[in-house]
Amino acid sequence: QVQLVESGGGSVQAGGSLRLSCAASGYTYSPGAMAWFRQASGKEREGVAALTYYEPNTFYGDSVKGRFTISQDSAKNTLYLQMNSLKPEDTAMYYCASGPWYGGRWWADWRKYNTWGQGTQVTVSS
């Protein structure tokens, strides 16, 4: 059974950094894409960043470009999200997801991902 487990969330002041981790287990093959989404209270789920095994291989939401970096350690089956220069508007529950790759047009469509973690809370104070 495929399982994704996030960790690394917490509370930080604006301008600070956090690194989220997503440990994957149970895969018998590599998923087409893995991604980070977030959902703030009262808002829709938003694509933060995605990593695919096809070229170009990383995608970022406009609000996090230049501040967040998605990466993976294949040997550890772990996906990361390095978040720098955090802002209060980055406050949300962050989710790791995986699924088939449908192309760059769809990277931020949460409905294209079929496996999700339980989420980790990130709170940024001003």
mmCIF file of N, CA and C in Angstrom, residues 24-126:
data_model
loop_
_atom_site.group_PDB
_atom_site.id
_atom_site.type_symbol
_atom_site.label_atom_id
_atom_site.label_comp_id
_atom_site.label_asym_id
_atom_site.label_seq_id
_atom_site.Cartn_x
_atom_site.Cartn_y
_atom_site.Cartn_z
ATOM 1 N N ALA A 24 7.938 8.509 1.335
ATOM 2 C CA ALA A 24 7.072 7.656 0.526
ATOM 3 C C ALA A 24 7.429 6.196 0.741
ATOM 4 N N SER A 25 6.401 5.372 0.806
ATOM 5 C CA SER A 25 6.642 3.943 0.955
ATOM 6 C C SER A 25 5.579 3.166 0.189
ATOM 7 N N GLY A 26 5.890 1.932 -0.142
ATOM 8 C CA GLY A 26 4.920 1.061 -0.784
ATOM 9 C C GLY A 26 4.887 1.129 -2.288
ATOM 10 N N TYR A 27 5.725 1.987 -2.902
ATOM 11 C CA TYR A 27 5.715 2.076 -4.358
ATOM 12 C C TYR A 27 6.439 0.880 -4.974
ATOM 13 N N THR A 28 5.826 0.340 -6.020
ATOM 14 C CA THR A 28 6.494 -0.689 -6.803
ATOM 15 C C THR A 28 7.036 -0.102 -8.099
ATOM 16 N N TYR A 29 6.708 1.158 -8.355
ATOM 17 C CA TYR A 29 7.220 1.875 -9.513
ATOM 18 C C TYR A 29 7.228 3.354 -9.167
ATOM 19 N N SER A 30 8.003 4.144 -9.877
ATOM 20 C CA SER A 30 8.056 5.570 -9.597
ATOM 21 C C SER A 30 6.805 6.253 -10.137
ATOM 22 N N PRO A 31 6.158 7.101 -9.334
ATOM 23 C CA PRO A 31 5.011 7.851 -9.836
ATOM 24 C C PRO A 31 5.452 8.853 -10.890
ATOM 25 N N GLY A 32 4.560 9.279 -11.747
ATOM 26 C CA GLY A 32 4.914 10.254 -12.763
ATOM 27 C C GLY A 32 5.288 11.594 -12.182
ATOM 28 N N ALA A 33 4.640 11.952 -11.081
ATOM 29 C CA ALA A 33 4.883 13.251 -10.494
ATOM 30 C C ALA A 33 4.626 13.206 -8.994
ATOM 31 N N MET A 34 5.345 14.054 -8.305
ATOM 32 C CA MET A 34 5.070 14.283 -6.891
ATOM 33 C C MET A 34 4.978 15.785 -6.694
ATOM 34 N N ALA A 35 4.161 16.172 -5.727
ATOM 35 C CA ALA A 35 3.882 17.602 -5.583
ATOM 36 C C ALA A 35 3.585 17.972 -4.149
ATOM 37 N N TRP A 36 3.674 19.258 -3.892
ATOM 38 C CA TRP A 36 3.240 19.850 -2.631
ATOM 39 C C TRP A 36 2.057 20.764 -2.919
ATOM 40 N N PHE A 37 1.032 20.605 -2.129
ATOM 41 C CA PHE A 37 -0.124 21.487 -2.162
ATOM 42 C C PHE A 37 -0.281 22.113 -0.773
ATOM 43 N N ARG A 38 -1.045 23.167 -0.723
ATOM 44 C CA ARG A 38 -1.371 23.753 0.578
ATOM 45 C C ARG A 38 -2.810 24.225 0.567
ATOM 46 N N GLN A 39 -3.364 24.280 1.755
ATOM 47 C CA GLN A 39 -4.736 24.758 1.906
ATOM 48 C C GLN A 39 -4.832 25.586 3.168
ATOM 49 N N ALA A 40 -5.091 26.854 2.981
ATOM 50 C CA ALA A 40 -5.301 27.744 4.115
ATOM 51 C C ALA A 40 -6.757 27.685 4.532
ATOM 52 N N SER A 41 -7.023 28.080 5.750
ATOM 53 C CA SER A 41 -8.374 28.033 6.276
ATOM 54 C C SER A 41 -9.319 28.854 5.404
ATOM 55 N N GLY A 42 -10.393 28.227 4.938
ATOM 56 C CA GLY A 42 -11.381 28.921 4.138
ATOM 57 C C GLY A 42 -11.012 29.127 2.681
ATOM 58 N N LYS A 43 -9.892 28.567 2.262
ATOM 59 C CA LYS A 43 -9.453 28.744 0.884
ATOM 60 C C LYS A 43 -9.346 27.403 0.169
ATOM 61 N N GLU A 44 -9.265 27.470 -1.157
ATOM 62 C CA GLU A 44 -9.133 26.255 -1.944
ATOM 63 C C GLU A 44 -7.704 25.712 -1.877
ATOM 64 N N ARG A 45 -7.580 24.428 -2.151
ATOM 65 C CA ARG A 45 -6.266 23.810 -2.196
ATOM 66 C C ARG A 45 -5.456 24.396 -3.352
ATOM 67 N N GLU A 46 -4.224 24.727 -3.076
ATOM 68 C CA GLU A 46 -3.382 25.420 -4.035
ATOM 69 C C GLU A 46 -2.109 24.624 -4.327
ATOM 70 N N GLY A 47 -1.750 24.509 -5.588
ATOM 71 C CA GLY A 47 -0.507 23.856 -5.956
ATOM 72 C C GLY A 47 0.683 24.726 -5.592
ATOM 73 N N VAL A 48 1.620 24.189 -4.880
ATOM 74 C CA VAL A 48 2.809 24.922 -4.459
ATOM 75 C C VAL A 48 3.982 24.602 -5.370
ATOM 76 N N ALA A 49 4.248 23.324 -5.561
ATOM 77 C CA ALA A 49 5.367 22.907 -6.406
ATOM 78 C C ALA A 49 5.186 21.460 -6.794
ATOM 79 N N ALA A 50 5.728 21.101 -7.953
ATOM 80 C CA ALA A 50 5.652 19.724 -8.412
ATOM 81 C C ALA A 50 6.980 19.312 -9.031
ATOM 82 N N LEU A 51 7.227 18.028 -8.965
ATOM 83 C CA LEU A 51 8.445 17.441 -9.534
ATOM 84 C C LEU A 51 8.028 16.242 -10.362
ATOM 85 N N THR A 52 8.475 16.224 -11.598
ATOM 86 C CA THR A 52 8.141 15.127 -12.481
ATOM 87 C C THR A 52 9.408 14.483 -13.018
ATOM 88 N N TYR A 53 9.260 13.272 -13.471
ATOM 89 C CA TYR A 53 10.392 12.550 -14.026
ATOM 90 C C TYR A 53 10.560 12.839 -15.512
ATOM 91 N N TYR A 54 9.755 13.765 -16.041
ATOM 92 C CA TYR A 54 9.862 14.171 -17.438
ATOM 93 C C TYR A 54 10.389 15.596 -17.500
ATOM 94 N N GLU A 55 10.900 16.037 -18.598
ATOM 95 C CA GLU A 55 11.439 17.377 -18.740
ATOM 96 C C GLU A 55 10.357 18.333 -19.179
ATOM 97 N N PRO A 56 10.328 19.635 -18.778
ATOM 98 C CA PRO A 56 11.044 20.190 -17.627
ATOM 99 C C PRO A 56 10.528 19.576 -16.346
ATOM 100 N N ASN A 57 11.333 19.466 -15.341
ATOM 101 C CA ASN A 57 10.953 18.585 -14.259
ATOM 102 C C ASN A 57 10.486 19.242 -12.980
ATOM 103 N N THR A 58 10.466 20.571 -12.896
ATOM 104 C CA THR A 58 9.928 21.204 -11.699
ATOM 105 C C THR A 58 8.999 22.343 -12.081
ATOM 106 N N PHE A 59 8.004 22.524 -11.275
ATOM 107 C CA PHE A 59 7.019 23.571 -11.478
ATOM 108 C C PHE A 59 6.759 24.244 -10.140
ATOM 109 N N TYR A 60 6.469 25.535 -10.178
ATOM 110 C CA TYR A 60 6.198 26.293 -8.962
ATOM 111 C C TYR A 60 5.027 27.225 -9.166
ATOM 112 N N GLY A 61 4.281 27.409 -8.085
ATOM 113 C CA GLY A 61 3.250 28.414 -8.104
ATOM 114 C C GLY A 61 3.873 29.805 -8.108
ATOM 115 N N ASP A 62 3.180 30.758 -8.703
ATOM 116 C CA ASP A 62 3.722 32.110 -8.819
ATOM 117 C C ASP A 62 4.050 32.715 -7.460
ATOM 118 N N SER A 63 3.244 32.404 -6.458
ATOM 119 C CA SER A 63 3.434 33.025 -5.145
ATOM 120 C C SER A 63 4.664 32.510 -4.393
ATOM 121 N N VAL A 64 5.255 31.409 -4.861
ATOM 122 C CA VAL A 64 6.394 30.845 -4.134
ATOM 123 C C VAL A 64 7.673 30.800 -4.965
ATOM 124 N N LYS A 65 7.579 31.196 -6.226
ATOM 125 C CA LYS A 65 8.768 31.164 -7.086
ATOM 126 C C LYS A 65 9.883 32.014 -6.502
ATOM 127 N N GLY A 66 11.076 31.450 -6.500
ATOM 128 C CA GLY A 66 12.229 32.157 -5.965
ATOM 129 C C GLY A 66 12.399 32.014 -4.464
ATOM 130 N N ARG A 67 11.405 31.476 -3.787
ATOM 131 C CA ARG A 67 11.481 31.300 -2.330
ATOM 132 C C ARG A 67 11.465 29.831 -1.930
ATOM 133 N N PHE A 68 10.726 29.010 -2.648
ATOM 134 C CA PHE A 68 10.589 27.594 -2.318
ATOM 135 C C PHE A 68 11.336 26.757 -3.349
ATOM 136 N N THR A 69 11.837 25.618 -2.892
ATOM 137 C CA THR A 69 12.523 24.685 -3.786
ATOM 138 C C THR A 69 12.060 23.267 -3.491
ATOM 139 N N ILE A 70 11.611 22.574 -4.525
ATOM 140 C CA ILE A 70 11.209 21.176 -4.383
ATOM 141 C C ILE A 70 12.366 20.295 -4.841
ATOM 142 N N SER A 71 12.575 19.213 -4.115
ATOM 143 C CA SER A 71 13.657 18.299 -4.467
ATOM 144 C C SER A 71 13.319 16.914 -3.935
ATOM 145 N N GLN A 72 14.115 15.955 -4.318
ATOM 146 C CA GLN A 72 13.880 14.602 -3.829
ATOM 147 C C GLN A 72 15.198 13.884 -3.592
ATOM 148 N N ASP A 73 15.170 12.938 -2.694
ATOM 149 C CA ASP A 73 16.280 12.028 -2.460
ATOM 150 C C ASP A 73 15.754 10.639 -2.804
ATOM 151 N N SER A 74 16.074 10.168 -3.986
ATOM 152 C CA SER A 74 15.542 8.887 -4.441
ATOM 153 C C SER A 74 15.989 7.737 -3.553
ATOM 154 N N ALA A 75 17.201 7.817 -3.043
ATOM 155 C CA ALA A 75 17.716 6.742 -2.196
ATOM 156 C C ALA A 75 16.907 6.620 -0.915
ATOM 157 N N LYS A 76 16.357 7.745 -0.438
ATOM 158 C CA LYS A 76 15.579 7.747 0.797
ATOM 159 C C LYS A 76 14.081 7.765 0.526
ATOM 160 N N ASN A 77 13.703 7.755 -0.765
ATOM 161 C CA ASN A 77 12.278 7.821 -1.121
ATOM 162 C C ASN A 77 11.593 8.997 -0.418
ATOM 163 N N THR A 78 12.257 10.121 -0.435
ATOM 164 C CA THR A 78 11.750 11.283 0.284
ATOM 165 C C THR A 78 11.714 12.504 -0.625
ATOM 166 N N LEU A 79 10.600 13.226 -0.545
ATOM 167 C CA LEU A 79 10.404 14.481 -1.251
ATOM 168 C C LEU A 79 10.559 15.616 -0.248
ATOM 169 N N TYR A 80 11.173 16.701 -0.686
ATOM 170 C CA TYR A 80 11.390 17.837 0.201
ATOM 171 C C TYR A 80 10.781 19.111 -0.375
ATOM 172 N N LEU A 81 10.505 20.038 0.516
ATOM 173 C CA LEU A 81 10.138 21.390 0.117
ATOM 174 C C LEU A 81 10.895 22.341 1.039
ATOM 175 N N GLN A 82 11.903 22.990 0.492
ATOM 176 C CA GLN A 82 12.641 23.999 1.235
ATOM 177 C C GLN A 82 11.933 25.329 1.071
ATOM 178 N N MET A 83 11.527 25.916 2.181
ATOM 179 C CA MET A 83 10.762 27.155 2.150
ATOM 180 C C MET A 83 11.576 28.250 2.830
ATOM 181 N N ASN A 84 11.952 29.248 2.068
ATOM 182 C CA ASN A 84 12.711 30.384 2.584
ATOM 183 C C ASN A 84 11.895 31.670 2.484
ATOM 184 N N SER A 85 12.334 32.676 3.190
ATOM 185 C CA SER A 85 11.661 33.981 3.163
ATOM 186 C C SER A 85 10.159 33.829 3.361
ATOM 187 N N LEU A 86 9.793 33.074 4.354
ATOM 188 C CA LEU A 86 8.378 32.786 4.588
ATOM 189 C C LEU A 86 7.595 34.045 4.932
ATOM 190 N N LYS A 87 6.350 34.052 4.483
ATOM 191 C CA LYS A 87 5.447 35.173 4.702
ATOM 192 C C LYS A 87 4.215 34.684 5.455
ATOM 193 N N PRO A 88 3.520 35.577 6.140
ATOM 194 C CA PRO A 88 2.287 35.159 6.831
ATOM 195 C C PRO A 88 1.283 34.490 5.890
ATOM 196 N N GLU A 89 1.249 34.912 4.641
ATOM 197 C CA GLU A 89 0.313 34.313 3.694
ATOM 198 C C GLU A 89 0.700 32.896 3.272
ATOM 199 N N ASP A 90 1.853 32.423 3.704
ATOM 200 C CA ASP A 90 2.233 31.032 3.467
ATOM 201 C C ASP A 90 1.623 30.091 4.518
ATOM 202 N N THR A 91 0.984 30.660 5.519
ATOM 203 C CA THR A 91 0.357 29.853 6.557
ATOM 204 C C THR A 91 -0.722 28.966 5.959
ATOM 205 N N ALA A 92 -0.611 27.660 6.185
ATOM 206 C CA ALA A 92 -1.555 26.701 5.613
ATOM 207 C C ALA A 92 -1.182 25.299 6.075
ATOM 208 N N MET A 93 -2.077 24.361 5.783
ATOM 209 C CA MET A 93 -1.742 22.947 5.905
ATOM 210 C C MET A 93 -1.091 22.545 4.588
ATOM 211 N N TYR A 94 0.059 21.923 4.673
ATOM 212 C CA TYR A 94 0.799 21.508 3.483
ATOM 213 C C TYR A 94 0.680 19.995 3.306
ATOM 214 N N TYR A 95 0.364 19.608 2.072
ATOM 215 C CA TYR A 95 0.148 18.208 1.746
ATOM 216 C C TYR A 95 1.117 17.760 0.662
ATOM 217 N N CYS A 96 1.581 16.551 0.797
ATOM 218 C CA CYS A 96 2.371 15.879 -0.229
ATOM 219 C C CYS A 96 1.419 15.005 -1.043
ATOM 220 N N ALA A 97 1.647 14.935 -2.352
ATOM 221 C CA ALA A 97 0.783 14.141 -3.209
ATOM 222 C C ALA A 97 1.607 13.504 -4.321
ATOM 223 N N SER A 98 1.089 12.407 -4.850
ATOM 224 C CA SER A 98 1.747 11.757 -5.984
ATOM 225 C C SER A 98 0.688 11.241 -6.946
ATOM 226 N N GLY A 99 1.106 11.022 -8.193
ATOM 227 C CA GLY A 99 0.169 10.527 -9.178
ATOM 228 C C GLY A 99 0.785 10.456 -10.551
ATOM 229 N N PRO A 100 0.005 10.090 -11.555
ATOM 230 C CA PRO A 100 0.502 10.058 -12.927
ATOM 231 C C PRO A 100 0.804 11.472 -13.413
ATOM 232 N N TRP A 101 1.618 11.557 -14.429
ATOM 233 C CA TRP A 101 1.937 12.869 -15.001
ATOM 234 C C TRP A 101 1.076 13.108 -16.231
ATOM 235 N N TYR A 102 0.352 14.228 -16.210
ATOM 236 C CA TYR A 102 -0.543 14.570 -17.308
ATOM 237 C C TYR A 102 -0.003 15.706 -18.164
ATOM 238 N N GLY A 103 1.164 16.225 -17.785
ATOM 239 C CA GLY A 103 1.739 17.347 -18.516
ATOM 240 C C GLY A 103 1.735 18.608 -17.688
ATOM 241 N N GLY A 104 2.580 19.564 -18.086
ATOM 242 C CA GLY A 104 2.766 20.765 -17.297
ATOM 243 C C GLY A 104 1.506 21.580 -17.077
ATOM 244 N N ARG A 105 0.578 21.482 -18.012
ATOM 245 C CA ARG A 105 -0.663 22.255 -17.894
ATOM 246 C C ARG A 105 -1.454 21.852 -16.650
ATOM 247 N N TRP A 106 -1.267 20.619 -16.199
ATOM 248 C CA TRP A 106 -2.091 20.070 -15.134
ATOM 249 C C TRP A 106 -1.353 19.922 -13.809
ATOM 250 N N TRP A 107 -0.149 20.433 -13.694
ATOM 251 C CA TRP A 107 0.625 20.099 -12.510
ATOM 252 C C TRP A 107 -0.033 20.557 -11.216
ATOM 253 N N ALA A 108 -0.779 21.652 -11.265
ATOM 254 C CA ALA A 108 -1.374 22.207 -10.047
ATOM 255 C C ALA A 108 -2.823 21.779 -9.836
ATOM 256 N N ASP A 109 -3.309 20.864 -10.660
ATOM 257 C CA ASP A 109 -4.682 20.390 -10.515
ATOM 258 C C ASP A 109 -4.693 19.254 -9.503
ATOM 259 N N TRP A 110 -5.177 19.467 -8.315
ATOM 260 C CA TRP A 110 -5.089 18.469 -7.246
ATOM 261 C C TRP A 110 -5.842 17.187 -7.597
ATOM 262 N N ARG A 111 -6.807 17.291 -8.515
ATOM 263 C CA ARG A 111 -7.605 16.122 -8.878
ATOM 264 C C ARG A 111 -6.796 15.115 -9.691
ATOM 265 N N LYS A 112 -5.630 15.513 -10.193
ATOM 266 C CA LYS A 112 -4.795 14.607 -10.989
ATOM 267 C C LYS A 112 -3.906 13.718 -10.122
ATOM 268 N N TYR A 113 -3.920 13.941 -8.814
ATOM 269 C CA TYR A 113 -3.066 13.181 -7.906
ATOM 270 C C TYR A 113 -3.910 12.185 -7.127
ATOM 271 N N ASN A 114 -3.446 10.965 -7.027
ATOM 272 C CA ASN A 114 -4.286 9.931 -6.434
ATOM 273 C C ASN A 114 -3.811 9.439 -5.053
ATOM 274 N N THR A 115 -2.695 9.949 -4.584
ATOM 275 C CA THR A 115 -2.212 9.549 -3.260
ATOM 276 C C THR A 115 -1.814 10.799 -2.488
ATOM 277 N N TRP A 116 -2.268 10.870 -1.238
ATOM 278 C CA TRP A 116 -2.056 12.070 -0.421
ATOM 279 C C TRP A 116 -1.555 11.701 0.970
ATOM 280 N N GLY A 117 -0.749 12.588 1.513
ATOM 281 C CA GLY A 117 -0.361 12.458 2.902
ATOM 282 C C GLY A 117 -1.392 13.100 3.799
ATOM 283 N N GLN A 118 -1.126 13.063 5.104
ATOM 284 C CA GLN A 118 -2.088 13.582 6.073
ATOM 285 C C GLN A 118 -1.939 15.076 6.296
ATOM 286 N N GLY A 119 -0.844 15.649 5.842
ATOM 287 C CA GLY A 119 -0.626 17.078 5.961
ATOM 288 C C GLY A 119 0.227 17.457 7.150
ATOM 289 N N THR A 120 0.889 18.601 7.033
ATOM 290 C CA THR A 120 1.666 19.169 8.128
ATOM 291 C C THR A 120 1.421 20.675 8.149
ATOM 292 N N GLN A 121 1.183 21.213 9.326
ATOM 293 C CA GLN A 121 0.796 22.609 9.462
ATOM 294 C C GLN A 121 2.011 23.523 9.457
ATOM 295 N N VAL A 122 1.917 24.585 8.684
ATOM 296 C CA VAL A 122 2.936 25.637 8.679
ATOM 297 C C VAL A 122 2.256 26.942 9.078
ATOM 298 N N THR A 123 2.783 27.581 10.090
ATOM 299 C CA THR A 123 2.238 28.851 10.567
ATOM 300 C C THR A 123 3.347 29.886 10.576
ATOM 301 N N VAL A 124 3.123 31.001 9.877
ATOM 302 C CA VAL A 124 4.112 32.065 9.787
ATOM 303 C C VAL A 124 3.520 33.308 10.441
ATOM 304 N N SER A 125 4.193 33.809 11.440
ATOM 305 C CA SER A 125 3.713 34.988 12.160
ATOM 306 C C SER A 125 4.487 36.230 11.705
ATOM 307 N N SER A 126 3.799 37.354 11.759
ATOM 308 C CA SER A 126 4.424 38.616 11.315
ATOM 309 C C SER A 126 5.172 39.302 12.438
#
